Amino acid sequence: MADGLQTVKNWILERHPEREDIAPDLDLIENRLIDSLSFVEFVFLLEQESGTAIQMETLEVDSIRTLGAIEQHFFKTPAEAQA
Amino acid sequence: MTARPVAPPAGGLGWANLGMDIVSVNRVRRLLAQYGEKFFERMLTPGELDDCRTSGGLDVLSLCGRIAAKEAAFKTLRVRGRFLPWPDIVVRRSEGGWPLVELYGPAADMAAESGISEITVSISHDVDYAVAVAAPIIAPTPSAPTPFHSSSS
């Protein structure tokens, strides 16, 4: 797991101490691990860790729905993402 | 596996999808301390931020109320797979002091798709939390049924 993604995972776990781990395919929104207010903070973190500016207006829900999707969209090189 | 219940379609006379939200003062205070006012510029317009300003700086309770109102208003739209379009749901303080909701861009489109012409909202706060409840005002349509009248003879 990329360092950035691990940081993202740790960030979520810190806010949900009732959880020991987060599976890559766990729906973060359905399970209320990210809500509207934490989403804004979450975007800040993603920008910081991925080095990519994120337009909240065009961000698709599915791109941050799971840790797997986050890895795919924010922590893989274009070549890795296509493979 | 039991199927989920299906909600009736939104819209039509007498229909109102209420929205409600609660925001923790501690949580917003932490965000303000950690990131500063800039953080809230992604959620609130300059006018909204000015409404929350006092001579001592941003009033955290007002900030919480405004955030709760936006979330409550968004919930009335009942859209799936979309994030709250923060800058497009604007909650301003009217001359009378009541909050008024203005919809722009994608939020206005989502409302129009649901037959909603306006959203009315009420905000309340106490020491630790702010809450808001919102109700949509359904736009009259040409196909809307006429009000019921009893046919007494």
mmCIF file with all atom_site columns, N, CA and C in Angstrom, chain B residues 23-27 29 61 64 125-130:
data_model
loop_
_atom_site.group_PDB
_atom_site.id
_atom_site.type_symbol
_atom_site.label_atom_id
_atom_site.label_alt_id
_atom_site.label_comp_id
_atom_site.label_asym_id
_atom_site.label_entity_id
_atom_site.label_seq_id
_atom_site.pdbx_PDB_ins_code
_atom_site.Cartn_x
_atom_site.Cartn_y
_atom_site.Cartn_z
_atom_site.occupancy
_atom_site.B_iso_or_equiv
_atom_site.pdbx_formal_charge
_atom_site.auth_seq_id
_atom_site.auth_comp_id
_atom_site.auth_asym_id
_atom_site.auth_atom_id
_atom_site.pdbx_PDB_model_num
ATOM 1  N N  . VAL B 1 23  ? -24.774 19.721 13.632 1.00 0.00 ? 23  VAL B N  1
ATOM 2  C CA . VAL B 1 23  ? -23.327 19.944 13.526 1.00 0.00 ? 23  VAL B CA 1
ATOM 3  C C  . VAL B 1 23  ? -22.751 20.240 14.907 1.00 0.00 ? 23  VAL B C  1
ATOM 4  N N  . SER B 1 24  ? -21.672 19.576 15.212 1.00 0.00 ? 24  SER B N  1
ATOM 5  C CA . SER B 1 24  ? -21.027 19.729 16.515 1.00 0.00 ? 24  SER B CA 1
ATOM 6  C C  . SER B 1 24  ? -20.135 20.974 16.542 1.00 0.00 ? 24  SER B C  1
ATOM 7  N N  . VAL B 1 25  ? -20.324 21.779 17.556 1.00 0.00 ? 25  VAL B N  1
ATOM 8  C CA . VAL B 1 25  ? -19.499 22.984 17.719 1.00 0.00 ? 25  VAL B CA 1
ATOM 9  C C  . VAL B 1 25  ? -18.027 22.603 17.917 1.00 0.00 ? 25  VAL B C  1
ATOM 10 N N  . ASN B 1 26  ? -17.797 21.565 18.696 1.00 0.00 ? 26  ASN B N  1
ATOM 11 C CA . ASN B 1 26  ? -16.410 21.144 18.947 1.00 0.00 ? 26  ASN B CA 1
ATOM 12 C C  . ASN B 1 26  ? -15.697 20.766 17.653 1.00 0.00 ? 26  ASN B C  1
ATOM 13 N N  . ARG B 1 27  ? -16.451 20.086 16.803 1.00 0.00 ? 27  ARG B N  1
ATOM 14 C CA . ARG B 1 27  ? -15.854 19.634 15.543 1.00 0.00 ? 27  ARG B CA 1
ATOM 15 C C  . ARG B 1 27  ? -15.469 20.828 14.663 1.00 0.00 ? 27  ARG B C  1
ATOM 16 N N  . ARG B 1 29  ? -15.017 23.904 15.651 1.00 0.00 ? 29  ARG B N  1
ATOM 17 C CA . ARG B 1 29  ? -13.977 24.691 16.330 1.00 0.00 ? 29  ARG B CA 1
ATOM 18 C C  . ARG B 1 29  ? -12.597 24.074 16.049 1.00 0.00 ? 29  ARG B C  1
ATOM 19 N N  . LEU B 1 61  ? -20.772 29.283 16.349 1.00 0.00 ? 61  LEU B N  1
ATOM 20 C CA . LEU B 1 61  ? -22.163 28.806 16.354 1.00 0.00 ? 61  LEU B CA 1
ATOM 21 C C  . LEU B 1 61  ? -22.881 29.168 15.047 1.00 0.00 ? 61  LEU B C  1
ATOM 22 N N  . CYS B 1 64  ? -21.650 26.837 12.394 1.00 0.00 ? 64  CYS B N  1
ATOM 23 C CA . CYS B 1 64  ? -22.269 25.512 12.533 1.00 0.00 ? 64  CYS B CA 1
ATOM 24 C C  . CYS B 1 64  ? -23.694 25.534 11.981 1.00 0.00 ? 64  CYS B C  1
ATOM 25 N N  . HIS B 1 125 ? -29.557 26.778 17.562 1.00 0.00 ? 125 HIS B N  1
ATOM 26 C CA . HIS B 1 125 ? -28.316 26.305 18.178 1.00 0.00 ? 125 HIS B CA 1
ATOM 27 C C  . HIS B 1 125 ? -28.304 26.515 19.677 1.00 0.00 ? 125 HIS B C  1
ATOM 28 N N  . ASP B 1 126 ? -27.524 25.652 20.299 1.00 0.00 ? 126 ASP B N  1
ATOM 29 C CA . ASP B 1 126 ? -27.281 25.790 21.724 1.00 0.00 ? 126 ASP B CA 1
ATOM 30 C C  . ASP B 1 126 ? -25.778 25.611 21.914 1.00 0.00 ? 126 ASP B C  1
ATOM 31 N N  . VAL B 1 127 ? -25.342 25.469 23.132 1.00 0.00 ? 127 VAL B N  1
ATOM 32 C CA . VAL B 1 127 ? -23.903 25.507 23.422 1.00 0.00 ? 127 VAL B CA 1
ATOM 33 C C  . VAL B 1 127 ? -23.055 24.591 22.526 1.00 0.00 ? 127 VAL B C  1
ATOM 34 N N  . ASP B 1 128 ? -23.475 23.336 22.405 1.00 0.00 ? 128 ASP B N  1
ATOM 35 C CA . ASP B 1 128 ? -22.598 22.354 21.760 1.00 0.00 ? 128 ASP B CA 1
ATOM 36 C C  . ASP B 1 128 ? -22.966 21.991 20.326 1.00 0.00 ? 128 ASP B C  1
ATOM 37 N N  . TYR B 1 129 ? -24.187 22.295 19.923 1.00 0.00 ? 129 TYR B N  1
ATOM 38 C CA . TYR B 1 129 ? -24.644 21.846 18.606 1.00 0.00 ? 129 TYR B CA 1
ATOM 39 C C  . TYR B 1 129 ? -25.494 22.895 17.915 1.00 0.00 ? 129 TYR B C  1
ATOM 40 N N  . ALA B 1 130 ? -25.501 22.828 16.595 1.00 0.00 ? 130 ALA B N  1
ATOM 41 C CA . ALA B 1 130 ? -26.448 23.594 15.791 1.00 0.00 ? 130 ALA B CA 1
ATOM 42 C C  . ALA B 1 130 ? -27.252 22.589 14.984 1.00 0.00 ? 130 ALA B C  1
#
